[in-house]
Amino acid sequence: MSKKMSGAKSLVQSLESAGVDVMFGIPGGAILPAYDPIFDSSIRHILVRHEQGAGHAATGYAQVTGRVGVCIATSGPGATNLVTPLADAAMDSVPMVAITGQVPSAAIGTDAFQEADIRGITMPFTKHNYLITDPLEIPRAIAEAFYIASSGRPGPVLVDIAKDALQKETDFIWPKDLSLPGYHPQIEPENQAIKDAAALIAQSSKPVLYVGGGVIKANASKELMQLAELLGAPVVTTLMALGSFPDSHPQHFGMPGMHGTVGAVTALQKADLLITLGARFDDRVTGKLSTFAVNAKVIHADIDPAEIGKNRYADVPVVGDLKHTIAALIPALKAEFTKGRADLAPWLTAMNKLRATYPLGYDLPKDGSLSPQYVIERISAITGPEAIYVAGVGQHQMWAAQFVKYENPRTWLNSGGLGTMGYAVPAAMGAKVGAPDTIVWAIDGDGCFQMTNQELVTCALNNIPIKVAIINNESLGMVRQWQTLFYEGRYSNTSLESKRVPDFVKLADAMGCVGLTCDRMEDVDAVIKKANSINDQPVVVDFRVFRDAMVWPMVAAGTSNDDIKIAREIAPDWDSQEL
Amino acid sequence: MSTHTLSVLVENSPGVLARVAGLFSRRAYNIDSLAVGPTENPDISRMTIVINVESHSLEQVIRQLDKLINVIHIAELKLDESVQAELLLVKISATTKNKFDVEAVLETYGASIVDEDAESLTVEATGDAAKISDLLNALERFGIRELAQSGLVAIERGSGSLADRTLSTQSIPTADSGQADYQN
Ligand SMILES: Cc1ncc(C[n+]2csc(CCOP(=O)(O)OP(=O)(O)O)c2C)c(N)n1
């Protein structure tokens, strides 16, 4: 199956062979040869306005579809603009392939025009990367890149291709098989590990299912539901796992971590066993590590062996694909239960009481201004759990995690690991391309929105009608919250004045979107319904909200989860709880 | 803290040294020495890495290294199960007057003179870290003008070989429309 063609044609043919249906990018000198065959290709190319947008769009697409997201850029500044989304995708284990043009091979190393060592730059935060100077290697590199990005623990792979390799004539040979002697992700868990895990679970009288984003990557929500109902234990879902287990399920205790629910944080703290599924003991979840869940044994199931024991010792490590792991655990646990099981009733009674005592909530602003939490709660209630919600980074992100009701996997997208402001608009664009028949709401901050809103132009021109709720508190709210709490209210450089400038409605209008505004509680429902009714254009709603709302509960950075506060200087009343 | 010698087989591909070195620096692992060279297989290089870690994180180091796609196999070579050697080249101040004394020292360590002029002698020696450091101590009194030392290299004792045991010929089938097949 060998055909003569240019390296550029070979690249495009390789992408088609890898099953790519859409990619996001911007051309430039070094990648230009590839754009000629792209013109004729069956692959839809979406011309973005900034390469960062291309990268986050690829992530949004991947998060929603489970397929590999693809972005493409030229050498030098085009490639360096992809750095942030690549780092973001690495932190959140997103399958992504980035293609970049490089200066001609003879010019590499000479500080040529638009030369940047993007392979060197991205080594720390790509799963793997390539620099291709021989056109014959293009198909194999692309095939390997897609396999590596999507298998095992997913992640971004970059393929940098010298311009002359794109121009030269070559043979296109799509490889029949790949040989990667150093890469063998383990799919099936060890039998013994499953048995040990089941035995530990059956003995535990205070177990918690600590569920991370890995469950979504592994498409293991169904298996999780079966395991959870078999066991009857509390389930907590991390920021990356929201939607993997329905919020409405009686066993769901919410999100643990810095802004988690009292129920979820305490369940982890007081547990005698953490059944950890695709989570990584991130510092935002554990708080001060030495004080985290001190009485708990740990079962740690993950596809990445390097996660095991990284932050917390695992009594029973289980390496494997979570879909297989959980599926194997269910019969093993049933078998174990026939021999007997610990009584969970006292634990469940105590935890249910705690959860009922400390539900998530918020106070309406005393000055009559609009509550940001209320806005987000209403968007969720009116639009429903079938929609996709994409957040930026900051207070609005935490409120979207807390007050949107998630029932399904792949309906909540956010930048969890890197915390990338500017993620929401382009990621929502990618999500909408991946799920064109689903309503996609970006819930963004006025700060975040001003980093990447130009992709709304891309959305307007390419019939990608996303909806954006700007939670406009005219400040870098999350930073301002920390200044309130830890810097005596000295608000250094956190005021954005974005109720004055820019005019978001005019800005939306200028970008070919519908711009709406809302600053009264009584108008919220109507404006959301109006936004939901518009399907031929992107919509931006400027929700002008209370400036001083804060995210609660909170475990201050570096402190113990035991010191969780439900409001400023207010801790839960532990004495009245028997655990 | 304790010292461990890792023998790492890597694909002989461009950038692999940067990947390994970068991993050690960004995860704040302490490297004592690193030596890279060819193996009996032209597609594979061997890195011998001496690291200093808390014992519980040796496993972490190995697992993180193993995540690099170009890393094929990692084995810890224990002192008593391996032969270990460094190469030392050292230039010392020496005249015809004290050459005899120098030679006497060198003999005990199996070291030899590889270059000399009126004022200096260049000595070559190989051996494990302890032997090299003893030799240097013994040569100190003559005056050390310059020294160059390699990282440690090591090989397992006995007839077994790392490569035999680890190189699988397993290959991964790709389908014509690749994407779908990679998903489960
Ligand atoms: C690219 C980037 N720069 C800076 C930060 C630090 N940071 C975290 S949250 C935040 C404020 C975000 O403000 P806004 O988008 O208005 O959201 P809000 O917190 O007000 O809801 C900042 C500056 C970041 N996370 N990302």
Coordinates of C-alpha atoms and ligand atoms in Angstrom, one line a residue, chain A residues 52 84 392-397 399 418-422 444-451 471-480 494 496 498, ligand 1:
Chain A
Q52 CA -4.3 28.6 22.4
T84 CA -0.5 26.3 27.6
G392 CA -13.1 28.9 33.3
V393 CA -10.9 29.1 36.5
G394 CA -11.9 31.0 39.6
Q395 CA -14.9 31.4 41.9
H396 CA -17.3 30.8 39.0
Q397 CA -15.6 27.5 38.3
W399 CA -19.7 27.5 41.9
L418 CA -3.3 23.4 35.5
G419 CA -6.1 25.9 36.4
T420 CA -5.9 27.7 33.1
M421 CA -7.8 30.9 32.9
G422 CA -9.1 31.3 29.3
D444 CA -16.9 32.0 32.6
G445 CA -15.5 34.7 34.7
D446 CA -15.1 38.3 33.5
G447 CA -11.4 37.9 33.9
C448 CA -11.1 34.5 32.1
F449 CA -13.4 35.7 29.3
Q450 CA -11.1 38.5 28.5
M451 CA -8.2 36.1 27.8
I471 CA -20.3 35.8 35.9
N472 CA -19.2 39.4 36.0
N473 CA -18.1 40.4 39.5
E474 CA -15.8 43.0 38.0
S475 CA -12.8 41.5 39.6
L476 CA -10.4 38.6 39.6
G477 CA -12.7 37.1 42.1
M478 CA -10.9 34.1 43.4
V479 CA -7.7 36.1 44.0
R480 CA -9.8 38.9 45.6
T494 CA -7.7 42.5 41.3
L496 CA -11.1 44.7 36.5
S498 CA -15.5 45.1 33.8
Ligands
LIG1 C1 -3.6 32.1 33.1 C2 -3.9 32.3 34.5 N1 -3.4 33.4 35.1 C3 -3.6 33.7 36.4 C4 -4.3 32.8 37.2 C5 -4.5 33.0 38.7 N2 -6.0 33.2 38.9 C6 -6.7 32.1 39.4 S1 -8.3 32.5 39.5 C7 -8.1 34.1 39.0 C8 -9.2 35.1 38.9 C9 -10.2 34.7 37.8 O1 -11.0 35.8 37.7 P1 -12.4 35.7 36.9 O2 -12.2 35.0 35.6 O3 -13.0 37.0 36.8 O4 -13.2 34.6 37.8 P2 -13.8 34.8 39.2 O5 -12.8 34.2 40.2 O6 -14.1 36.2 39.5 O7 -15.1 34.0 39.2 C10 -6.7 34.3 38.7 C11 -6.1 35.6 38.3 C12 -4.7 31.6 36.5 N3 -5.3 30.6 37.2 N4 -4.5 31.4 35.2

